[in-house]
PDB file of C-alpha atoms in Angstrom:
ATOM      1  CA  GLY S   1     -14.381  -1.406  10.050  1.00 61.00           C
ATOM      2  CA  ALA S   2     -12.991  -4.043   8.037  1.00 63.00           C
ATOM      3  CA  VAL S   3      -9.709  -5.614   9.078  1.00 89.00           C
ATOM      4  CA  VAL S   4      -7.112  -7.483   7.279  1.00 95.00           C
ATOM      5  CA  SER S   5      -4.658  -9.672   9.476  1.00 96.00           C
ATOM      6  CA  GLN S   6      -1.479 -11.434   8.643  1.00 97.00           C
ATOM      7  CA  HIS S   7       0.373 -14.108  10.262  1.00 97.00           C
ATOM      8  CA  PRO S   8       3.075 -14.089  11.791  1.00 97.00           C
ATOM      9  CA  SER S   9       3.801 -10.675  12.473  1.00 96.00           C
ATOM     10  CA  TRP S  10       7.616 -11.427  11.745  1.00 97.00           C
ATOM     11  CA  VAL S  11       9.425 -14.741  11.296  1.00 98.00           C
ATOM     12  CA  ILE S  12      13.208 -15.576  11.172  1.00 97.00           C
ATOM     13  CA  CYS S  13      13.861 -18.765   8.851  1.00 96.00           C
ATOM     14  CA  LYS S  14      17.286 -20.737   7.751  1.00 97.00           C
ATOM     15  CA  SER S  15      18.407 -20.151   4.451  1.00 97.00           C
ATOM     16  CA  GLY S  16      16.734 -23.171   1.966  1.00 97.00           C
ATOM     17  CA  THR S  17      13.749 -23.484   4.188  1.00 97.00           C
ATOM     18  CA  SER S  18      10.332 -22.325   3.390  1.00 97.00           C
ATOM     19  CA  VAL S  19       7.939 -20.078   5.190  1.00 98.00           C
ATOM     20  CA  LYS S  20       4.159 -19.579   4.685  1.00 98.00           C
ATOM     21  CA  ILE S  21       2.547 -16.640   5.716  1.00 98.00           C
ATOM     22  CA  GLU S  22      -1.426 -16.003   6.037  1.00 97.00           C
ATOM     23  CA  CYS S  23      -3.347 -13.250   5.028  1.00 97.00           C
ATOM     24  CA  ARG S  24      -7.140 -13.271   6.430  1.00 96.00           C
ATOM     25  CA  SER S  25     -10.218 -10.536   6.090  1.00 93.00           C
ATOM     26  CA  LEU S  26     -11.661 -11.019   9.224  1.00 92.00           C
ATOM     27  CA  ASP S  27     -15.197  -9.658   8.596  1.00 86.00           C
ATOM     28  CA  PHE S  28     -15.446  -9.649   4.815  1.00 87.00           C
ATOM     29  CA  GLN S  29     -15.014 -11.643   1.791  1.00 89.00           C
ATOM     30  CA  ALA S  30     -12.201 -10.753  -0.495  1.00 89.00           C
ATOM     31  CA  THR S  31     -12.482 -12.811  -3.945  1.00 89.00           C
ATOM     32  CA  THR S  32      -8.857 -11.088  -4.601  1.00 90.00           C
ATOM     33  CA  MET S  33      -6.186  -9.749  -2.363  1.00 93.00           C
ATOM     34  CA  PHE S  34      -2.898  -8.662  -3.262  1.00 93.00           C
ATOM     35  CA  TRP S  35       0.604  -9.439  -2.145  1.00 96.00           C
ATOM     36  CA  TYR S  36       3.527  -6.668  -1.881  1.00 96.00           C
ATOM     37  CA  ARG S  37       6.893  -6.631  -0.702  1.00 97.00           C
ATOM     38  CA  GLN S  38       8.714  -3.708   0.584  1.00 97.00           C
ATOM     39  CA  PHE S  39      12.242  -3.525   1.168  1.00 95.00           C
ATOM     40  CA  PRO S  40      13.768  -0.993   4.301  1.00 92.00           C
ATOM     41  CA  LYS S  41      13.466   2.764   2.757  1.00 90.00           C
ATOM     42  CA  GLN S  42      11.800   1.489  -0.362  1.00 93.00           C
ATOM     43  CA  SER S  43       7.971   1.624  -1.518  1.00 93.00           C
ATOM     44  CA  LEU S  44       5.960  -1.197  -2.075  1.00 94.00           C
ATOM     45  CA  MET S  45       6.153  -3.147  -4.800  1.00 94.00           C
ATOM     46  CA  LEU S  46       3.116  -5.559  -5.988  1.00 93.00           C
ATOM     47  CA  MET S  47       4.389  -9.098  -5.875  1.00 95.00           C
ATOM     48  CA  ALA S  48       0.903 -11.028  -7.284  1.00 94.00           C
ATOM     49  CA  THR S  49      -2.936 -10.868  -7.382  1.00 92.00           C
ATOM     50  CA  SER S  50      -4.343 -13.794  -5.377  1.00 92.00           C
ATOM     51  CA  ASN S  51      -7.900 -14.953  -6.860  1.00 90.00           C
ATOM     52  CA  GLU S  52     -10.145 -17.380  -4.918  1.00 89.00           C
ATOM     53  CA  GLY S  53     -10.383 -20.634  -6.339  1.00 87.00           C
ATOM     54  CA  SER S  54      -7.946 -19.569  -9.481  1.00 89.00           C
ATOM     55  CA  LYS S  55      -4.394 -19.240 -10.097  1.00 91.00           C
ATOM     56  CA  ALA S  56      -2.756 -16.371  -8.847  1.00 94.00           C
ATOM     57  CA  THR S  57      -1.440 -13.565 -11.355  1.00 93.00           C
ATOM     58  CA  TYR S  58       2.221 -12.770 -10.747  1.00 95.00           C
ATOM     59  CA  GLU S  59       4.166  -9.530 -11.687  1.00 93.00           C
ATOM     60  CA  GLN S  60       6.952  -9.351 -14.125  1.00 93.00           C
ATOM     61  CA  GLY S  61      10.006 -10.556 -12.383  1.00 94.00           C
ATOM     62  CA  VAL S  62       8.292 -12.361  -9.761  1.00 96.00           C
ATOM     63  CA  GLU S  63       9.266 -16.137  -9.661  1.00 94.00           C
ATOM     64  CA  LYS S  64       5.784 -18.156  -9.075  1.00 93.00           C
ATOM     65  CA  ASP S  65       7.591 -21.200  -8.391  1.00 95.00           C
ATOM     66  CA  LYS S  66       9.441 -19.301  -5.310  1.00 96.00           C
ATOM     67  CA  PHE S  67       6.489 -17.569  -4.012  1.00 97.00           C
ATOM     68  CA  LEU S  68       3.682 -19.614  -4.058  1.00 97.00           C
ATOM     69  CA  ILE S  69       0.141 -18.414  -3.568  1.00 96.00           C
ATOM     70  CA  ASN S  70      -3.137 -20.239  -2.242  1.00 93.00           C
ATOM     71  CA  HIS S  71      -6.408 -18.546  -2.118  1.00 93.00           C
ATOM     72  CA  ALA S  72      -8.443 -21.406  -0.854  1.00 85.00           C
ATOM     73  CA  SER S  73     -11.419 -19.512   0.805  1.00 92.00           C
ATOM     74  CA  LEU S  74     -12.805 -15.981   0.586  1.00 91.00           C
ATOM     75  CA  THR S  75     -11.404 -14.958   3.641  1.00 93.00           C
ATOM     76  CA  LEU S  76      -7.559 -16.657   3.361  1.00 95.00           C
ATOM     77  CA  SER S  77      -4.475 -16.089   1.121  1.00 96.00           C
ATOM     78  CA  THR S  78      -1.277 -17.603   1.778  1.00 97.00           C
ATOM     79  CA  LEU S  79       2.139 -16.564   0.471  1.00 98.00           C
ATOM     80  CA  THR S  80       4.793 -19.432   0.757  1.00 98.00           C
ATOM     81  CA  VAL S  81       8.318 -18.430   0.264  1.00 98.00           C
ATOM     82  CA  THR S  82      10.255 -21.502  -0.820  1.00 97.00           C
ATOM     83  CA  SER S  83      13.797 -22.073  -0.356  1.00 97.00           C
ATOM     84  CA  ALA S  84      14.288 -18.804   1.233  1.00 97.00           C
ATOM     85  CA  HIS S  85      17.381 -17.193   0.886  1.00 97.00           C
ATOM     86  CA  PRO S  86      18.843 -14.041   2.594  1.00 97.00           C
ATOM     87  CA  GLU S  87      17.938 -11.758  -0.174  1.00 96.00           C
ATOM     88  CA  ASP S  88      14.130 -12.693   0.252  1.00 97.00           C
ATOM     89  CA  SER S  89      14.365 -10.780   3.598  1.00 97.00           C
ATOM     90  CA  SER S  90      11.559  -8.373   3.150  1.00 97.00           C
ATOM     91  CA  PHE S  91       8.696  -7.213   4.842  1.00 97.00           C
ATOM     92  CA  TYR S  92       5.811  -8.902   2.917  1.00 98.00           C
ATOM     93  CA  ILE S  93       2.264  -6.892   3.161  1.00 97.00           C
ATOM     94  CA  CYS S  94      -1.326  -8.092   1.979  1.00 96.00           C
ATOM     95  CA  SER S  95      -4.286  -6.161   1.183  1.00 94.00           C
ATOM     96  CA  ALA S  96      -7.871  -6.812  -0.070  1.00 91.00           C
ATOM     97  CA  PRO S  97      -9.984  -4.182  -1.666  1.00 85.00           C
ATOM     98  CA  ILE S  98     -13.244  -2.883  -0.508  1.00 76.00           C
ATOM     99  CA  SER S  99     -16.137  -3.526  -2.321  1.00 68.00           C
ATOM    100  CA  GLY S 100     -17.189  -1.256  -4.903  1.00 60.00           C
ATOM    101  CA  SER S 101     -14.161   0.817  -4.432  1.00 57.00           C
ATOM    102  CA  SER S 102     -11.145  -0.625  -5.984  1.00 55.00           C
ATOM    103  CA  TYR S 103      -8.748   2.162  -4.941  1.00 67.00           C
ATOM    104  CA  GLU S 104      -9.377   2.032  -1.518  1.00 78.00           C
ATOM    105  CA  GLN S 105      -8.194  -1.212   0.391  1.00 85.00           C
ATOM    106  CA  TYR S 106      -7.381  -2.537   3.701  1.00 90.00           C
ATOM    107  CA  PHE S 107      -3.773  -3.782   4.229  1.00 93.00           C
ATOM    108  CA  GLY S 108      -2.723  -6.124   6.400  1.00 96.00           C
ATOM    109  CA  PRO S 109       0.119  -5.232   9.340  1.00 96.00           C
ATOM    110  CA  GLY S 110       2.686  -7.015   7.408  1.00 97.00           C
ATOM    111  CA  THR S 111       4.979  -9.634   8.033  1.00 98.00           C
ATOM    112  CA  ARG S 112       8.871  -9.026   8.332  1.00 97.00           C
ATOM    113  CA  LEU S 113      10.730 -11.926   6.881  1.00 98.00           C
ATOM    114  CA  THR S 114      14.228 -12.479   8.171  1.00 98.00           C
ATOM    115  CA  VAL S 115      16.256 -15.247   6.453  1.00 97.00           C
ATOM    116  CA  THR S 116      19.649 -16.067   8.120  1.00 97.00           C
TER     117      THR S 116
ATOM    118  CA  LEU R   1      -0.927   4.199 -15.338  1.00 57.00           C
ATOM    119  CA  ALA R   2      -0.217   7.717 -14.610  1.00 64.00           C
ATOM    120  CA  LYS R   3       3.239   8.147 -12.918  1.00 85.00           C
ATOM    121  CA  THR R   4       3.182  10.180  -9.943  1.00 92.00           C
ATOM    122  CA  THR R   5       5.901  12.507  -8.677  1.00 94.00           C
ATOM    123  CA  GLN R   6       6.253  13.558  -4.944  1.00 96.00           C
ATOM    124  CA  PRO R   7       8.804  15.174  -2.976  1.00 97.00           C
ATOM    125  CA  ILE R   8      11.030  13.131  -1.115  1.00 96.00           C
ATOM    126  CA  SER R   9      10.794  14.221   2.270  1.00 97.00           C
ATOM    127  CA  MET R  10       9.249  17.050   3.991  1.00 97.00           C
ATOM    128  CA  ASP R  11       9.536  18.423   7.657  1.00 97.00           C
ATOM    129  CA  SER R  12       7.026  20.440   9.699  1.00 98.00           C
ATOM    130  CA  TYR R  13       6.380  20.993  13.512  1.00 97.00           C
ATOM    131  CA  GLU R  14       3.406  20.263  15.716  1.00 97.00           C
ATOM    132  CA  GLY R  15       0.593  22.565  15.087  1.00 97.00           C
ATOM    133  CA  GLN R  16       1.107  23.498  11.484  1.00 97.00           C
ATOM    134  CA  GLU R  17      -0.513  22.843   8.303  1.00 97.00           C
ATOM    135  CA  VAL R  18       1.482  20.505   5.798  1.00 98.00           C
ATOM    136  CA  ASN R  19       0.686  20.376   2.024  1.00 98.00           C
ATOM    137  CA  ILE R  20       2.148  17.648  -0.159  1.00 98.00           C
ATOM    138  CA  THR R  21       1.495  18.055  -3.701  1.00 97.00           C
ATOM    139  CA  CYS R  22       1.781  15.211  -6.235  1.00 96.00           C
ATOM    140  CA  SER R  23       2.354  15.466  -9.592  1.00 95.00           C
ATOM    141  CA  HIS R  24       0.549  13.657 -12.301  1.00 93.00           C
ATOM    142  CA  ASN R  25       0.842  14.973 -15.813  1.00 93.00           C
ATOM    143  CA  ASN R  26      -0.373  12.256 -17.455  1.00 91.00           C
ATOM    144  CA  ILE R  27      -3.408  11.339 -15.586  1.00 91.00           C
ATOM    145  CA  ALA R  28      -6.401   9.708 -17.813  1.00 89.00           C
ATOM    146  CA  THR R  29     -10.195  10.875 -17.736  1.00 90.00           C
ATOM    147  CA  ASN R  30     -11.230   7.852 -15.606  1.00 86.00           C
ATOM    148  CA  ASP R  31      -8.270   7.990 -13.121  1.00 88.00           C
ATOM    149  CA  TYR R  32      -8.993   8.776  -9.581  1.00 90.00           C
ATOM    150  CA  ILE R  33      -6.299  10.280  -6.806  1.00 92.00           C
ATOM    151  CA  THR R  34      -5.570   8.522  -4.124  1.00 92.00           C
ATOM    152  CA  TRP R  35      -3.324   8.982  -0.853  1.00 95.00           C
ATOM    153  CA  TYR R  36      -2.363   6.588   1.439  1.00 95.00           C
ATOM    154  CA  GLN R  37      -0.377   7.059   4.683  1.00 97.00           C
ATOM    155  CA  GLN R  38       2.253   4.535   6.004  1.00 97.00           C
ATOM    156  CA  PHE R  39       3.664   4.198   9.179  1.00 96.00           C
ATOM    157  CA  PRO R  40       7.322   1.937   9.752  1.00 93.00           C
ATOM    158  CA  SER R  41       6.581  -1.385   9.878  1.00 92.00           C
ATOM    159  CA  GLN R  42       2.792  -1.178   9.293  1.00 94.00           C
ATOM    160  CA  GLY R  43       0.653  -1.656   5.957  1.00 95.00           C
ATOM    161  CA  PRO R  44      -0.437   1.704   4.248  1.00 95.00           C
ATOM    162  CA  ARG R  45      -3.942   3.031   5.398  1.00 94.00           C
ATOM    163  CA  PHE R  46      -6.457   4.822   3.018  1.00 92.00           C
ATOM    164  CA  ILE R  47      -6.566   8.776   3.624  1.00 94.00           C
ATOM    165  CA  ILE R  48      -8.578   9.995   1.098  1.00 94.00           C
ATOM    166  CA  GLN R  49      -9.606   9.454  -2.464  1.00 92.00           C
ATOM    167  CA  GLY R  50     -10.670  12.073  -5.146  1.00 93.00           C
ATOM    168  CA  TYR R  51     -11.886  12.969  -8.546  1.00 93.00           C
ATOM    169  CA  LYS R  52     -11.540  16.729  -9.195  1.00 92.00           C
ATOM    170  CA  THR R  53     -12.064  20.009  -7.108  1.00 91.00           C
ATOM    171  CA  LYS R  54     -12.108  19.698  -3.322  1.00 96.00           C
ATOM    172  CA  VAL R  55     -12.805  16.594  -1.088  1.00 96.00           C
ATOM    173  CA  THR R  56     -12.396  16.692   2.781  1.00 96.00           C
ATOM    174  CA  ASN R  57     -12.656  14.249   5.345  1.00 95.00           C
ATOM    175  CA  GLU R  58     -12.237  13.792   9.331  1.00 94.00           C
ATOM    176  CA  VAL R  59      -8.219  13.280   8.583  1.00 93.00           C
ATOM    177  CA  ALA R  60      -7.365  15.520   5.657  1.00 97.00           C
ATOM    178  CA  SER R  61      -8.480  17.679   2.236  1.00 98.00           C
ATOM    179  CA  LEU R  62      -7.434  16.871  -1.219  1.00 98.00           C
ATOM    180  CA  PHE R  63      -7.181  19.792  -3.580  1.00 97.00           C
ATOM    181  CA  ILE R  64      -7.320  18.855  -7.252  1.00 97.00           C
ATOM    182  CA  PRO R  65      -7.273  21.747  -9.816  1.00 97.00           C
ATOM    183  CA  ALA R  66      -9.410  21.614 -13.083  1.00 96.00           C
ATOM    184  CA  ASP R  67      -6.972  20.204 -15.174  1.00 96.00           C
ATOM    185  CA  ARG R  68      -6.052  17.448 -12.883  1.00 96.00           C
ATOM    186  CA  LYS R  69      -2.145  17.279 -13.653  1.00 95.00           C
ATOM    187  CA  SER R  70      -1.727  17.945  -9.811  1.00 96.00           C
ATOM    188  CA  SER R  71      -3.410  17.362  -6.569  1.00 97.00           C
ATOM    189  CA  THR R  72      -2.325  18.536  -2.890  1.00 98.00           C
ATOM    190  CA  LEU R  73      -2.907  16.203   0.179  1.00 98.00           C
ATOM    191  CA  SER R  74      -3.414  18.862   3.261  1.00 98.00           C
ATOM    192  CA  LEU R  75      -3.101  17.738   6.614  1.00 98.00           C
ATOM    193  CA  PRO R  76      -4.430  20.379   9.126  1.00 95.00           C
ATOM    194  CA  ARG R  77      -2.676  21.277  12.444  1.00 94.00           C
ATOM    195  CA  VAL R  78      -0.396  18.303  12.086  1.00 97.00           C
ATOM    196  CA  SER R  79       1.088  16.104  15.462  1.00 97.00           C
ATOM    197  CA  LEU R  80       4.077  13.902  15.918  1.00 97.00           C
ATOM    198  CA  SER R  81       1.738  10.771  15.098  1.00 96.00           C
ATOM    199  CA  ASP R  82       1.294  12.260  11.406  1.00 97.00           C
ATOM    200  CA  THR R  83       5.296  11.431  11.094  1.00 97.00           C
ATOM    201  CA  ALA R  84       4.721   8.633   8.064  1.00 98.00           C
ATOM    202  CA  VAL R  85       5.448   8.146   4.584  1.00 98.00           C
ATOM    203  CA  TYR R  86       2.318   9.514   2.129  1.00 98.00           C
ATOM    204  CA  TYR R  87       1.916   7.903  -1.024  1.00 96.00           C
ATOM    205  CA  CYS R  88      -0.017   9.533  -4.268  1.00 95.00           C
ATOM    206  CA  LEU R  89      -1.413   6.823  -6.374  1.00 92.00           C
ATOM    207  CA  VAL R  90      -3.467   7.893  -9.523  1.00 89.00           C
ATOM    208  CA  GLY R  91      -5.244   4.835 -11.643  1.00 82.00           C
ATOM    209  CA  ASP R  92      -8.515   3.819 -12.922  1.00 73.00           C
ATOM    210  CA  ARG R  93     -11.062   2.433 -10.427  1.00 67.00           C
ATOM    211  CA  ALA R  94     -11.288  -0.649 -12.338  1.00 66.00           C
ATOM    212  CA  ARG R  95      -7.670  -1.673 -12.037  1.00 63.00           C
ATOM    213  CA  ARG R  96      -7.645  -3.218  -8.473  1.00 69.00           C
ATOM    214  CA  ALA R  97      -3.910  -3.486  -7.987  1.00 75.00           C
ATOM    215  CA  LEU R  98      -2.071  -0.500  -6.449  1.00 80.00           C
ATOM    216  CA  THR R  99       1.073   0.952  -7.810  1.00 83.00           C
ATOM    217  CA  PHE R 100       3.090   2.532  -5.422  1.00 88.00           C
ATOM    218  CA  GLY R 101       5.562   5.601  -6.202  1.00 88.00           C
ATOM    219  CA  SER R 102       8.407   6.545  -3.957  1.00 91.00           C
ATOM    220  CA  GLY R 103       6.197   8.494  -1.305  1.00 96.00           C
ATOM    221  CA  THR R 104       6.942  11.387   0.843  1.00 97.00           C
ATOM    222  CA  ARG R 105       8.330  11.079   4.167  1.00 97.00           C
ATOM    223  CA  LEU R 106       6.709  13.478   6.471  1.00 98.00           C
ATOM    224  CA  GLN R 107       8.619  14.284   9.819  1.00 98.00           C
ATOM    225  CA  VAL R 108       7.025  16.137  12.135  1.00 98.00           C
ATOM    226  CA  GLN R 109       9.075  17.924  14.957  1.00 96.00           C
ATOM    227  CA  PRO R 110       7.909  19.198  18.224  1.00 95.00           C
TER     228      PRO R 110
END
């Protein structure tokens, strides 16, 4: 079946640096992808909707200048956490909807970001 | 979006049937009910989706009463590997972004 991959699976960075996370749809095209953040023992929180060829749509309270999203192709969306701080440490997950079934989505394996 | 309410946690033993009920009193006519499973440090995985009555697949069954104000995910003969968090989501198929509630943490004991 369709697979969504993420890279890296985990990353440790120093405070103030930027980190890029990639989300790829491996055998299907995704004009839309979603980015979620999940803190330990909590549920997933939608951060933004990534649209191929256009600007991302951010959820209320998510800083678009801090979480840069680029959806440059039909199979790749990237999330860049700029000037990372320890409070940005979290589990970041992307997803892509299955064509014709919006509520059935493929999720990536997630990226664990730790900011020291 | 219809708000959902699920038990925070449930415990079961291997081989038992587990039923997780989700309340969604404000479900709209166009809303579908979808369940996802999430293991620690992994992305969620789609389990099942339904609109009314009963839906069954190789993994689970979904029971939806006529008023659709609740739904029950049924996992037959659970194993240790079914230990996970289960999320009930309700929404219009046209809305593509998913809104996750708090989920139900299922712990299966040997």
